[in-house]
Amino acid sequence: MLSVLLAAGIALSTTGPETDAAKLLALLRSDAPPAEKAIACKHLAICGGKDAVPALASLLADEKLASWARIALEAIPDKAADDALRDAVGKLNSKLLVGVINSIGVRRDARAVSALAAKLKDPDAEVASAAAVALGHIGGRTVAATLTPWLGRAPATVRPAVAEGCILCAERFLADKQYAEAAKLYDAVRKANISKQKTLEATRGATLARQSNGLPLLLELLRSDDRAFFNMGLRVAREMPQRDVAKLLLAEFQRAAADLQPALLLTLADRGDAETLATATEAAKSGPVNVRLTAIHILERIGNPSCAPVLLGIVAEDDAALSQAARSVLTRLPGKTVDDGIVALLKQPGANARRAGIELIGARRIESALPALLPIADDATVGAASLKVLGDLGGVAEIPALLDLLAKTRSGAVEAALATLCARQTDRAACADKIVPALANADRPVKLALLRVLRSVGGAKALAAVRAAATDADTEIKETALRTLCDWPTADALPDVAQLARTATDPKWKILAVRGQLRLIPQQNISAEQKFAAIKDLTPLLERAEEKRLLLAALGEIPTADSLALIASYLKTDLKEEAALAAVAVAEKIVQKHPAAVANALREVPNATSDKKLANRARQLMQQARKK
Amino acid sequence: MTGLTRRAFLKASLAGCSALVTPWIAPSWAVAPSERITLGVIGFGPRCQHDLGCFLEEPDLQCLAICDVQSSRCQQARKLVDDQYGHHDCRVYRDFREMLARPDIDAVLIATGDRWHALASILAARAGKDVYSEKPCAITIAECQALAATMRRYARVFQAGTQRRSIGNFQRAVQLAQRGKLGRLRKLHASVYDPLARHDWLPAEPEPPREELDWDLWLGPSPWRPFNRRYVLGRGWQGFDDFTAGANLMDWGAHTVDLCQWANAADQTTPIEYEPAPDKIIARYANGVLLELNYGRRIPQQSHANLGTCAVRFEGDEGWVETGDDGIIEVHPPSLQSELRQWTQQRRGIDAASHARNFLDCVKSRAPTAANENVMLHSHLACFAAAIAWQLNRKVAFDPVTQQFPRDDEANRLRSRAYREPWRL
């Protein structure tokens, strides 16, 4: 049974014969191989009791199994385990003794203190060190009194462990709110001849143990020239709950050198004291850039609308990092007062301020500011930004003003803004109602722009206007209209595009029309078979690889066996990668209904594609198909 | 060391926001030596190759040393570093304690097998180094607690390798949950591996020469077993209970459970109950929110077929959000799409670059990292408690304040595991 468990990945179950402690113990006493004894120890860690201790203890001298036995002995709560480990102290040496001592420390066996104290003198530094640390884990006044003299007495190889033991003991005093005892022990460690890391650790503890009386020590840390002590001060300041710490940090922030100020400010912010917001807001206004950036970063976390005036001043500054940082915060600050402050930026003389204001209006989607953007949409410095936001935010109400601007400027940016605006509207007919009448009176450049914009409008009225323009006597207008038809977003333009494909003599128009058909046919609300038939009719017209790629893409959206078969005919051509992709896309949709077609069509795909994932998908689909 | 640099701030500000400016990355020789953070690497396995690659891209970071008990990995890592810098100054070590004794190393990247993460981190902290440790950062509850306490006592900067905290799509999903956009949170889903805990030993093979592979040091604090090459090739140790954590649940759980903790604003606590079911473990927080660890590396309820690995899903009264390593964020109702406006995904879930940068910035500012020891402690505790429920095959209760299983001697026995001598926590 155990060997079965060993072979399989299985939970350490609490039911079943493997939890029979007697059987596990018998196994431990037998000549079973170490692997089985090891797992028995792990089971005994969960289910073992007092009766298991002797068998486990007998393994403490076994170099291979000692640590396994200690897994169980550390876990068994019964005092018999403590007794066994204590007993082993007198019998073992070297590494095995160290292991036993470590386990005594984990169990915090107070009755082992005198035995461990004796081991502090052991000539083996590892043993003495283990004893010191184990004593620290046990803790208490007796241990403190035992260990403290060894801070001076222990050889250099053992002293770090003694210091560790003292600090562990002190940490326990601190956790139990025995502050005086803790402070005394930490202070003893601080005075000892030990490593800087240990001194730092003890200083932290000494500061915390003193509670409010620890402020002078904290100040000492924060004013230290040694960066390690300063850093410890920052950590301790985060840990001390006392309100006076905030005042201390604030005072230090104000007197510290610029390179230390960000860390002090961040510490203040992490504490969450009331002073932080005002301090960060003030620090953001002026001073070294690094400090200001830190302050703004803090405002991003804790800022509220009261910070907005300061931030609105910063967005106008020349420093790109500061300006962007302030913008990032302003994007998120809630409230109408912030919106108003941002809109007011548009009236400032500097381009930085106005540009920032425009971008923030867009980021915060302040639609009420749109009327303020229109007058500056043709400004040399901020016009482009303004138009972008008008496109992103504007509605039908803004179209007349943009049409006027287009007529005045003939600018591509205005055209783009109109197109973006129209594409976003749900009421496209309302857009057409504004734009189509403007076509009639527009001069040629504007007319061309409006024809292009109508593509983004869509709908019957817009289509009719474009269709009419496609017969215009002016060649440029006619061609622009034809292009717009070929690019039309919806299938209602299909009849026009199909006719163009049939009747055009210029190959350029045939190509554009066919491309349009390939794009629009799959959009129609007809059956997949009808779509396939329509697309198949186009294949004789396809001469170039570019159109054949579009064909494959279109077929890839038509989930029929015929579509798949046509795609498969391209798997041995230069378009094999595209064909492979399309084939798999269709096969995934039809494998249940047409397994034979899928199995047949995908055979070539692994050879056709260099995409390993795609090849694997094809193989899986073929497997699936064969099972049907 | 200076405070937050302008360049570092720009990078931090861009997390989760549309990129308005592309930060200028200075080449390393343009950074003054006094501003540079020096790094030692402990353990150069498959994941470390990615992590170290991220660190080496940072101009204010210089890797000085590599340590691995396998000499072939040391040589491979040294070549990577020397090629990056165009010199041959990177030193190699077999025993990481020698490397930790160097005063010129500021920080370490620990990417050994799981069994070494906690102890190596603790020893590094005691030696005065800041630590970036791959996950899981510990393999028992006791190790986790000792690790967190050590980082606190030594005031070290610690970053757990749960880099999804620094990835845009996960940050956005958590923000939706935390800002109440999903209404009151009800259920969180974390995709995890099927639980597994092997206890068998592979057949014994002759140990290679120590110069080639130090088996004793490879084992470290793990209980003794004979050498077999399969343990040390790639991640061959994975799945063995003595070398890894939490019955295989931690592999993804360290990330996905962590993200659920974050979404539930539970970084200072854990669920209080865990119950195993055939295909998942159901945990419950004191605030009533449920956390499901879904086996099979997938969330059954997920609506998008291809979220990628490490998928999570957060469900509230008024909506849900799901996302994964492929960067897709699915939301319901559709109106939540407006919350995702002006956001572009910059990195995939497995990419540690932003997380590494966060670590380096915090080494300079001494601020807590995104996945600091306290965050790590609580998300790991949640995973361990879930694993213990699976191991015992029954419901368990857990007290996040005492960090014990109340009146449950059997579960409490699994909170720690003895170290092989002479190692100790």
mmCIF file of N, CA, C and O in Angstrom, chain B residues 269-334:
data_model
loop_
_atom_site.group_PDB
_atom_site.id
_atom_site.type_symbol
_atom_site.label_atom_id
_atom_site.label_comp_id
_atom_site.label_asym_id
_atom_site.label_seq_id
_atom_site.Cartn_x
_atom_site.Cartn_y
_atom_site.Cartn_z
ATOM 1 N N THR B 269 -5.154 40.157 5.116
ATOM 2 C CA THR B 269 -5.911 39.054 5.707
ATOM 3 C C THR B 269 -5.965 37.874 4.732
ATOM 4 O O THR B 269 -5.277 37.870 3.705
ATOM 5 N N THR B 270 -6.728 36.871 5.097
ATOM 6 C CA THR B 270 -6.894 35.693 4.243
ATOM 7 C C THR B 270 -8.316 35.184 4.418
ATOM 8 O O THR B 270 -9.006 35.589 5.352
ATOM 9 N N PRO B 271 -8.746 34.232 3.588
ATOM 10 C CA PRO B 271 -10.029 33.581 3.856
ATOM 11 C C PRO B 271 -9.974 32.829 5.190
ATOM 12 O O PRO B 271 -8.891 32.449 5.662
ATOM 13 N N ILE B 272 -11.142 32.593 5.754
ATOM 14 C CA ILE B 272 -11.211 31.945 7.070
ATOM 15 C C ILE B 272 -11.679 30.501 7.006
ATOM 16 O O ILE B 272 -11.681 29.798 8.011
ATOM 17 N N GLU B 273 -12.089 30.054 5.819
ATOM 18 C CA GLU B 273 -12.552 28.669 5.659
ATOM 19 C C GLU B 273 -12.129 28.171 4.297
ATOM 20 O O GLU B 273 -12.164 28.929 3.324
ATOM 21 N N TYR B 274 -11.802 26.868 4.234
ATOM 22 C CA TYR B 274 -11.376 26.261 2.966
ATOM 23 C C TYR B 274 -11.998 24.876 2.898
ATOM 24 O O TYR B 274 -11.862 24.085 3.836
ATOM 25 N N GLU B 275 -12.646 24.594 1.754
ATOM 26 C CA GLU B 275 -13.282 23.284 1.633
ATOM 27 C C GLU B 275 -12.948 22.684 0.274
ATOM 28 O O GLU B 275 -13.238 23.314 -0.768
ATOM 29 N N PRO B 276 -12.364 21.496 0.248
ATOM 30 C CA PRO B 276 -12.037 20.895 -1.047
ATOM 31 C C PRO B 276 -13.279 20.281 -1.683
ATOM 32 O O PRO B 276 -14.136 19.742 -0.999
ATOM 33 N N ALA B 277 -13.357 20.409 -3.015
ATOM 34 C CA ALA B 277 -14.407 19.784 -3.809
ATOM 35 C C ALA B 277 -13.680 19.034 -4.933
ATOM 36 O O ALA B 277 -12.470 19.172 -5.069
ATOM 37 N N PRO B 278 -14.401 18.236 -5.722
ATOM 38 C CA PRO B 278 -13.701 17.427 -6.736
ATOM 39 C C PRO B 278 -12.862 18.247 -7.707
ATOM 40 O O PRO B 278 -11.803 17.800 -8.130
ATOM 41 N N ASP B 279 -13.355 19.436 -8.091
ATOM 42 C CA ASP B 279 -12.626 20.169 -9.122
ATOM 43 C C ASP B 279 -12.135 21.534 -8.651
ATOM 44 O O ASP B 279 -11.713 22.366 -9.455
ATOM 45 N N LYS B 280 -12.184 21.784 -7.352
ATOM 46 C CA LYS B 280 -11.772 23.091 -6.861
ATOM 47 C C LYS B 280 -11.673 23.082 -5.337
ATOM 48 O O LYS B 280 -12.028 22.101 -4.689
ATOM 49 N N ILE B 281 -11.182 24.202 -4.826
ATOM 50 C CA ILE B 281 -11.251 24.437 -3.383
ATOM 51 C C ILE B 281 -12.028 25.733 -3.199
ATOM 52 O O ILE B 281 -11.744 26.729 -3.862
ATOM 53 N N ILE B 282 -12.983 25.685 -2.297
ATOM 54 C CA ILE B 282 -13.812 26.876 -2.072
ATOM 55 C C ILE B 282 -13.391 27.490 -0.750
ATOM 56 O O ILE B 282 -13.415 26.823 0.290
ATOM 57 N N ALA B 283 -13.004 28.750 -0.797
ATOM 58 C CA ALA B 283 -12.592 29.455 0.412
ATOM 59 C C ALA B 283 -13.557 30.611 0.653
ATOM 60 O O ALA B 283 -14.158 31.129 -0.289
ATOM 61 N N ARG B 284 -13.666 30.998 1.903
ATOM 62 C CA ARG B 284 -14.593 32.097 2.232
ATOM 63 C C ARG B 284 -13.894 33.106 3.122
ATOM 64 O O ARG B 284 -13.288 32.757 4.132
ATOM 65 N N TYR B 285 -14.008 34.379 2.737
ATOM 66 C CA TYR B 285 -13.472 35.467 3.553
ATOM 67 C C TYR B 285 -14.469 35.841 4.650
ATOM 68 O O TYR B 285 -15.662 35.556 4.535
ATOM 69 N N ALA B 286 -13.963 36.507 5.654
ATOM 70 C CA ALA B 286 -14.843 36.968 6.733
ATOM 71 C C ALA B 286 -15.894 37.940 6.208
ATOM 72 O O ALA B 286 -16.989 38.035 6.768
ATOM 73 N N ASN B 287 -15.608 38.648 5.114
ATOM 74 C CA ASN B 287 -16.605 39.579 4.573
ATOM 75 C C ASN B 287 -17.600 38.892 3.643
ATOM 76 O O ASN B 287 -18.374 39.548 2.955
ATOM 77 N N GLY B 288 -17.565 37.556 3.631
ATOM 78 C CA GLY B 288 -18.555 36.794 2.869
ATOM 79 C C GLY B 288 -18.163 36.488 1.443
ATOM 80 O O GLY B 288 -18.779 35.662 0.774
ATOM 81 N N VAL B 289 -17.137 37.138 0.932
ATOM 82 C CA VAL B 289 -16.713 36.887 -0.448
ATOM 83 C C VAL B 289 -16.139 35.475 -0.543
ATOM 84 O O VAL B 289 -15.413 35.027 0.348
ATOM 85 N N LEU B 290 -16.486 34.785 -1.625
ATOM 86 C CA LEU B 290 -15.959 33.450 -1.863
ATOM 87 C C LEU B 290 -14.768 33.514 -2.806
ATOM 88 O O LEU B 290 -14.739 34.335 -3.730
ATOM 89 N N LEU B 291 -13.816 32.636 -2.563
ATOM 90 C CA LEU B 291 -12.666 32.505 -3.447
ATOM 91 C C LEU B 291 -12.615 31.056 -3.894
ATOM 92 O O LEU B 291 -12.571 30.161 -3.060
ATOM 93 N N GLU B 292 -12.659 30.830 -5.201
ATOM 94 C CA GLU B 292 -12.571 29.464 -5.712
ATOM 95 C C GLU B 292 -11.234 29.266 -6.405
ATOM 96 O O GLU B 292 -10.878 30.035 -7.305
ATOM 97 N N LEU B 293 -10.524 28.243 -5.976
ATOM 98 C CA LEU B 293 -9.307 27.851 -6.678
ATOM 99 C C LEU B 293 -9.735 26.736 -7.639
ATOM 100 O O LEU B 293 -10.001 25.608 -7.224
ATOM 101 N N ASN B 294 -9.846 27.063 -8.919
ATOM 102 C CA ASN B 294 -10.365 26.133 -9.919
ATOM 103 C C ASN B 294 -9.234 25.319 -10.530
ATOM 104 O O ASN B 294 -8.299 25.869 -11.097
ATOM 105 N N TYR B 295 -9.356 23.991 -10.390
ATOM 106 C CA TYR B 295 -8.315 23.123 -10.947
ATOM 107 C C TYR B 295 -8.353 23.146 -12.474
ATOM 108 O O TYR B 295 -9.280 23.680 -13.091
ATOM 109 N N GLY B 296 -7.341 22.517 -13.067
ATOM 110 C CA GLY B 296 -7.351 22.333 -14.519
ATOM 111 C C GLY B 296 -6.898 23.552 -15.288
ATOM 112 O O GLY B 296 -7.033 23.624 -16.501
ATOM 113 N N ARG B 297 -6.343 24.533 -14.597
ATOM 114 C CA ARG B 297 -5.780 25.717 -15.248
ATOM 115 C C ARG B 297 -6.805 26.473 -16.077
ATOM 116 O O ARG B 297 -6.494 27.088 -17.095
ATOM 117 N N ARG B 298 -8.059 26.421 -15.614
ATOM 118 C CA ARG B 298 -9.104 27.116 -16.351
ATOM 119 C C ARG B 298 -10.221 27.454 -15.369
ATOM 120 O O ARG B 298 -10.383 26.786 -14.357
ATOM 121 N N ILE B 299 -10.966 28.483 -15.711
ATOM 122 C CA ILE B 299 -12.119 28.813 -14.882
ATOM 123 C C ILE B 299 -13.364 28.352 -15.649
ATOM 124 O O ILE B 299 -13.612 28.833 -16.754
ATOM 125 N N PRO B 300 -14.127 27.455 -15.084
ATOM 126 C CA PRO B 300 -15.272 26.905 -15.827
ATOM 127 C C PRO B 300 -16.239 27.991 -16.301
ATOM 128 O O PRO B 300 -16.813 27.893 -17.366
ATOM 129 N N GLN B 301 -16.385 29.053 -15.498
ATOM 130 C CA GLN B 301 -17.371 30.075 -15.855
ATOM 131 C C GLN B 301 -16.834 31.099 -16.838
ATOM 132 O O GLN B 301 -17.567 31.987 -17.250
ATOM 133 N N GLN B 302 -15.549 31.002 -17.215
ATOM 134 C CA GLN B 302 -15.006 32.088 -18.009
ATOM 135 C C GLN B 302 -15.713 32.183 -19.342
ATOM 136 O O GLN B 302 -16.029 31.184 -19.975
ATOM 137 N N SER B 303 -15.978 33.399 -19.766
ATOM 138 C CA SER B 303 -16.785 33.575 -20.955
ATOM 139 C C SER B 303 -15.902 33.655 -22.203
ATOM 140 O O SER B 303 -16.307 33.262 -23.284
ATOM 141 N N HIS B 304 -14.690 34.123 -22.068
ATOM 142 C CA HIS B 304 -13.787 34.202 -23.218
ATOM 143 C C HIS B 304 -12.966 32.924 -23.268
ATOM 144 O O HIS B 304 -12.388 32.514 -22.282
ATOM 145 N N ALA B 305 -12.911 32.327 -24.480
ATOM 146 C CA ALA B 305 -12.240 31.033 -24.584
ATOM 147 C C ALA B 305 -10.736 31.137 -24.380
ATOM 148 O O ALA B 305 -10.101 30.209 -23.908
ATOM 149 N N ASN B 306 -10.164 32.267 -24.732
ATOM 150 C CA ASN B 306 -8.698 32.345 -24.772
ATOM 151 C C ASN B 306 -8.151 33.470 -23.911
ATOM 152 O O ASN B 306 -7.551 34.404 -24.413
ATOM 153 N N LEU B 307 -8.357 33.338 -22.600
ATOM 154 C CA LEU B 307 -7.783 34.341 -21.711
ATOM 155 C C LEU B 307 -6.283 34.130 -21.533
ATOM 156 O O LEU B 307 -5.566 35.022 -21.116
ATOM 157 N N GLY B 308 -5.820 32.926 -21.819
ATOM 158 C CA GLY B 308 -4.413 32.637 -21.591
ATOM 159 C C GLY B 308 -4.219 32.030 -20.217
ATOM 160 O O GLY B 308 -5.167 31.756 -19.485
ATOM 161 N N THR B 309 -2.960 31.848 -19.853
ATOM 162 C CA THR B 309 -2.640 31.233 -18.564
ATOM 163 C C THR B 309 -2.945 32.191 -17.415
ATOM 164 O O THR B 309 -3.158 33.380 -17.615
ATOM 165 N N CYS B 310 -2.989 31.647 -16.213
ATOM 166 C CA CYS B 310 -3.227 32.413 -14.987
ATOM 167 C C CYS B 310 -4.464 33.307 -15.079
ATOM 168 O O CYS B 310 -4.429 34.483 -14.716
ATOM 169 N N ALA B 311 -5.552 32.717 -15.538
ATOM 170 C CA ALA B 311 -6.787 33.490 -15.652
ATOM 171 C C ALA B 311 -7.403 33.726 -14.278
ATOM 172 O O ALA B 311 -7.324 32.888 -13.385
ATOM 173 N N VAL B 312 -8.031 34.890 -14.133
ATOM 174 C CA VAL B 312 -8.789 35.213 -12.920
ATOM 175 C C VAL B 312 -10.118 35.828 -13.351
ATOM 176 O O VAL B 312 -10.232 36.367 -14.459
ATOM 177 N N ARG B 313 -11.076 35.731 -12.454
ATOM 178 C CA ARG B 313 -12.384 36.312 -12.750
ATOM 179 C C ARG B 313 -12.945 36.838 -11.446
ATOM 180 O O ARG B 313 -12.912 36.148 -10.432
ATOM 181 N N PHE B 314 -13.454 38.074 -11.482
ATOM 182 C CA PHE B 314 -14.015 38.688 -10.282
ATOM 183 C C PHE B 314 -15.483 38.977 -10.550
ATOM 184 O O PHE B 314 -15.805 39.657 -11.532
ATOM 185 N N GLU B 315 -16.355 38.483 -9.705
ATOM 186 C CA GLU B 315 -17.796 38.639 -9.903
ATOM 187 C C GLU B 315 -18.407 39.463 -8.779
ATOM 188 O O GLU B 315 -18.143 39.204 -7.604
ATOM 189 N N GLY B 316 -19.213 40.445 -9.173
ATOM 190 C CA GLY B 316 -19.909 41.260 -8.179
ATOM 191 C C GLY B 316 -21.393 41.254 -8.455
ATOM 192 O O GLY B 316 -21.857 40.641 -9.419
ATOM 193 N N ASP B 317 -22.133 41.990 -7.657
ATOM 194 C CA ASP B 317 -23.586 42.098 -7.824
ATOM 195 C C ASP B 317 -23.960 42.720 -9.146
ATOM 196 O O ASP B 317 -25.009 42.431 -9.693
ATOM 197 N N GLU B 318 -23.106 43.605 -9.634
ATOM 198 C CA GLU B 318 -23.489 44.403 -10.807
ATOM 199 C C GLU B 318 -22.619 44.118 -12.025
ATOM 200 O O GLU B 318 -22.748 44.803 -13.047
ATOM 201 N N GLY B 319 -21.773 43.160 -11.952
ATOM 202 C CA GLY B 319 -20.946 42.873 -13.130
ATOM 203 C C GLY B 319 -19.802 41.957 -12.793
ATOM 204 O O GLY B 319 -19.624 41.532 -11.644
ATOM 205 N N TRP B 320 -19.037 41.619 -13.826
ATOM 206 C CA TRP B 320 -17.845 40.795 -13.621
ATOM 207 C C TRP B 320 -16.761 41.231 -14.585
ATOM 208 O O TRP B 320 -16.991 41.930 -15.574
ATOM 209 N N VAL B 321 -15.554 40.791 -14.262
ATOM 210 C CA VAL B 321 -14.425 41.036 -15.143
ATOM 211 C C VAL B 321 -13.558 39.789 -15.121
ATOM 212 O O VAL B 321 -13.448 39.116 -14.097
ATOM 213 N N GLU B 322 -12.987 39.441 -16.250
ATOM 214 C CA GLU B 322 -12.058 38.313 -16.296
ATOM 215 C C GLU B 322 -10.890 38.682 -17.201
ATOM 216 O O GLU B 322 -11.040 39.434 -18.162
ATOM 217 N N THR B 323 -9.746 38.144 -16.875
ATOM 218 C CA THR B 323 -8.551 38.436 -17.652
ATOM 219 C C THR B 323 -7.510 37.358 -17.395
ATOM 220 O O THR B 323 -7.649 36.547 -16.489
ATOM 221 N N GLY B 324 -6.476 37.357 -18.233
ATOM 222 C CA GLY B 324 -5.413 36.371 -18.108
ATOM 223 C C GLY B 324 -4.159 36.854 -18.799
ATOM 224 O O GLY B 324 -4.074 38.021 -19.201
ATOM 225 N N ASP B 325 -3.202 35.968 -18.975
ATOM 226 C CA ASP B 325 -1.902 36.378 -19.491
ATOM 227 C C ASP B 325 -1.929 36.851 -20.931
ATOM 228 O O ASP B 325 -0.987 37.519 -21.368
ATOM 229 N N ASP B 326 -2.952 36.511 -21.686
ATOM 230 C CA ASP B 326 -2.996 36.988 -23.070
ATOM 231 C C ASP B 326 -3.409 38.450 -23.173
ATOM 232 O O ASP B 326 -3.437 39.004 -24.267
ATOM 233 N N GLY B 327 -3.749 39.059 -22.042
ATOM 234 C CA GLY B 327 -3.986 40.496 -22.045
ATOM 235 C C GLY B 327 -5.403 40.928 -22.326
ATOM 236 O O GLY B 327 -5.743 42.101 -22.238
ATOM 237 N N ILE B 328 -6.267 39.964 -22.664
ATOM 238 C CA ILE B 328 -7.665 40.322 -22.949
ATOM 239 C C ILE B 328 -8.380 40.603 -21.625
ATOM 240 O O ILE B 328 -8.167 39.907 -20.634
ATOM 241 N N ILE B 329 -9.209 41.649 -21.625
ATOM 242 C CA ILE B 329 -10.079 41.901 -20.465
ATOM 243 C C ILE B 329 -11.517 41.807 -20.968
ATOM 244 O O ILE B 329 -11.921 42.563 -21.839
ATOM 245 N N GLU B 330 -12.266 40.885 -20.407
ATOM 246 C CA GLU B 330 -13.699 40.774 -20.734
ATOM 247 C C GLU B 330 -14.474 41.325 -19.559
ATOM 248 O O GLU B 330 -14.146 41.033 -18.409
ATOM 249 N N VAL B 331 -15.527 42.104 -19.860
ATOM 250 C CA VAL B 331 -16.328 42.681 -18.775
ATOM 251 C C VAL B 331 -17.801 42.498 -19.067
ATOM 252 O O VAL B 331 -18.223 42.317 -20.208
ATOM 253 N N HIS B 332 -18.564 42.576 -18.054
ATOM 254 C CA HIS B 332 -20.028 42.604 -18.165
ATOM 255 C C HIS B 332 -20.523 43.449 -17.000
ATOM 256 O O HIS B 332 -20.081 43.267 -15.877
ATOM 257 N N PRO B 333 -21.450 44.367 -17.260
ATOM 258 C CA PRO B 333 -22.134 44.650 -18.530
ATOM 259 C C PRO B 333 -21.249 45.406 -19.514
ATOM 260 O O PRO B 333 -20.198 45.926 -19.106
ATOM 261 N N PRO B 334 -21.652 45.498 -20.748
ATOM 262 C CA PRO B 334 -20.838 46.161 -21.767
ATOM 263 C C PRO B 334 -20.484 47.603 -21.421
ATOM 264 O O PRO B 334 -19.454 48.114 -21.865
#
